[in-house]
Amino acid sequence: MAIAVLLLGILGVAAEAQRKVRPGSRRGAVPVRAKEIGSTAVVMEETLSVLRMKPSLFAESVQRMRRGRTLKILGVAEADGVKFFRVSAPPSNAGWVQADAVFGGFREGDDARLARFVQASSRFEQIELAAAFFDLFPKSLFRPAILLLYGDLLEDAASKL
């Protein structure tokens, strides 16, 4: 009985030590070890594509990035209930961007997410996003549907010209 109580006490102390924030970590930001690190991502959602100094919705912004900008993912953190990627944004910027602003083959389900985004966009944006879809996801199961939409959009645009 005493051994069981001692074992439970040791496990409780170990669990408490794991929950404590490490010294030097950012307040409010929780670093996450993720498979995305080292991957390349492309900005698609311009409304969320603010490059920030820290992983927070309230952090100072560096710049808003345009659709199509290629980024290298250097780290991952969660803050303010949002997942952020630490990115290198060539030629000379680096910072944090919301994970939902970017797409890439490194994340499962991004092809479905981008397909929904293409379908929900306006005409010209649909053409631009569909073209990017083909580059990012050449083997996606959603490719035929996006290709059909893309063809219809181009045919409609050509008839108006």
Coordinates of C-alpha atoms in Angstrom, one line a residue:
M1 CA 0.0 0.0 0.0
A2 CA 2.8 2.4 0.9
I3 CA 4.6 1.7 -2.4
A4 CA 1.4 2.5 -4.3
V5 CA 1.0 5.8 -2.6
L6 CA 4.7 6.6 -3.1
L7 CA 4.4 5.7 -6.8
L8 CA 1.3 7.9 -7.2
G9 CA 3.2 10.8 -5.5
I10 CA 6.2 10.4 -7.9
L11 CA 3.9 10.3 -11.0
G12 CA 2.0 13.4 -9.8
V13 CA 5.2 15.4 -9.3
A14 CA 6.5 14.3 -12.8
A15 CA 3.1 15.3 -14.4
E16 CA 3.2 18.7 -12.7
A17 CA 6.8 19.3 -13.8
Q18 CA 5.7 18.6 -17.4
R19 CA 2.8 21.1 -17.2
K20 CA 5.0 24.0 -16.0
V21 CA 6.1 26.5 -18.6
R22 CA 9.9 26.4 -19.3
P23 CA 11.9 29.5 -18.5
G24 CA 12.5 31.7 -21.5
S25 CA 9.4 30.6 -23.4
R26 CA 7.1 33.3 -24.7
R27 CA 4.2 34.3 -22.5
G28 CA 1.0 33.2 -24.2
A29 CA 2.7 31.2 -27.0
V30 CA 3.0 27.5 -26.7
P31 CA 5.8 26.0 -28.9
V32 CA 4.7 22.9 -30.7
R33 CA 7.0 20.2 -32.2
A34 CA 5.5 19.6 -35.7
K35 CA 6.2 17.8 -38.9
E36 CA 5.6 21.0 -40.8
I37 CA 9.0 22.4 -39.8
G38 CA 11.3 22.5 -42.9
S39 CA 8.3 22.4 -45.3
T40 CA 7.5 25.0 -48.0
A41 CA 4.1 26.7 -47.9
V42 CA 2.3 29.1 -50.2
V43 CA 0.2 32.1 -49.1
M44 CA -3.3 31.7 -50.4
E45 CA -5.6 33.5 -47.9
E46 CA -4.6 37.2 -48.1
T47 CA -6.9 38.3 -45.3
L48 CA -5.0 36.2 -42.8
S49 CA -1.5 36.6 -44.3
V50 CA -0.1 39.2 -41.9
L51 CA 3.5 38.5 -41.0
R52 CA 3.9 39.3 -37.3
M53 CA 6.9 39.8 -35.0
K54 CA 5.5 37.2 -32.4
P55 CA 3.0 34.4 -32.6
S56 CA 0.0 36.4 -31.4
L57 CA -3.0 38.1 -33.1
F58 CA -2.0 41.2 -31.2
A59 CA 1.7 41.2 -32.1
E60 CA 3.2 44.0 -34.2
S61 CA 2.8 43.4 -37.9
V62 CA 5.7 43.4 -40.3
Q63 CA 3.7 43.2 -43.5
R64 CA 0.8 41.7 -45.3
M65 CA 1.9 39.0 -47.8
R66 CA 0.3 38.6 -51.2
R67 CA -1.2 35.4 -52.6
G68 CA 1.4 33.1 -54.1
R69 CA 4.3 34.1 -51.9
T70 CA 6.4 31.0 -51.0
L71 CA 7.5 30.6 -47.4
K72 CA 9.8 28.2 -45.5
I73 CA 8.3 27.0 -42.2
L74 CA 10.9 27.3 -39.4
G75 CA 8.7 26.6 -36.3
V76 CA 5.2 26.2 -35.0
A77 CA 3.4 27.7 -32.0
E78 CA -0.1 28.2 -30.7
A79 CA -1.2 31.5 -29.1
D80 CA -4.6 33.2 -28.7
G81 CA -6.3 30.0 -29.8
V82 CA -4.6 30.1 -33.2
K83 CA -1.8 28.0 -34.7
F84 CA 1.0 30.1 -36.1
F85 CA 4.0 29.2 -38.3
R86 CA 7.4 30.9 -37.9
V87 CA 8.4 31.5 -41.5
S88 CA 11.2 32.8 -43.6
A89 CA 9.7 35.1 -46.2
P90 CA 12.4 35.8 -48.9
P91 CA 14.1 38.0 -49.8
S92 CA 14.7 39.4 -46.3
N93 CA 11.7 39.0 -43.9
A94 CA 10.9 36.5 -41.2
G95 CA 8.2 36.3 -38.6
W96 CA 4.9 34.5 -37.7
V97 CA 1.9 33.9 -39.8
Q98 CA -1.4 32.2 -39.1
A99 CA -1.3 28.6 -40.3
D100 CA -4.7 29.0 -42.0
A101 CA -3.3 31.6 -44.4
V102 CA -1.0 29.1 -46.1
F103 CA -1.4 25.8 -47.9
G104 CA 1.0 23.0 -48.8
G105 CA 1.4 19.4 -49.5
F106 CA 2.9 18.8 -46.0
R107 CA -0.5 19.1 -44.3
E108 CA -3.2 16.4 -44.7
G109 CA -6.5 17.9 -46.0
D110 CA -5.0 21.1 -47.4
D111 CA -6.1 20.0 -50.9
A112 CA -9.8 19.8 -49.7
R113 CA -9.4 23.1 -47.8
L114 CA -8.0 24.8 -50.9
A115 CA -10.7 23.2 -53.2
R116 CA -13.4 24.7 -50.9
F117 CA -11.6 28.0 -50.9
V118 CA -11.5 28.0 -54.7
Q119 CA -15.2 27.3 -54.9
A120 CA -16.1 30.0 -52.4
S121 CA -14.1 32.7 -54.2
S122 CA -15.1 35.2 -56.9
R123 CA -14.5 34.7 -60.6
F124 CA -11.1 36.1 -61.2
E125 CA -9.8 34.8 -57.8
Q126 CA -11.2 31.4 -58.7
I127 CA -9.0 31.3 -61.8
E128 CA -5.9 32.3 -59.9
L129 CA -6.5 29.9 -57.0
A130 CA -7.4 27.0 -59.3
A131 CA -4.1 27.5 -61.2
A132 CA -2.2 27.5 -57.9
F133 CA -4.2 24.3 -56.8
F134 CA -2.8 22.4 -59.8
D135 CA 0.8 23.4 -58.8
L136 CA 0.4 22.5 -55.1
F137 CA -1.6 19.3 -55.4
P138 CA -0.9 17.5 -58.7
K139 CA -2.2 14.2 -57.4
S140 CA -5.2 15.4 -55.5
L141 CA -8.6 13.6 -55.8
F142 CA -10.2 17.0 -56.1
R143 CA -8.2 17.8 -59.3
P144 CA -10.9 16.8 -61.8
A145 CA -13.6 19.0 -60.1
I146 CA -11.2 22.0 -59.9
L147 CA -10.1 21.4 -63.6
L148 CA -13.8 21.4 -64.7
L149 CA -14.4 24.6 -62.8
Y150 CA -11.2 26.1 -64.2
G151 CA -12.2 25.2 -67.8
D152 CA -15.7 26.8 -67.3
L153 CA -14.2 29.9 -65.8
L154 CA -11.7 30.3 -68.7
E155 CA -14.4 29.7 -71.3
D156 CA -16.7 32.3 -69.7
A157 CA -13.8 34.8 -69.5
A158 CA -12.9 34.1 -73.2
S159 CA -16.5 34.7 -74.3
K160 CA -16.6 38.1 -72.6
L161 CA -13.3 39.2 -74.3

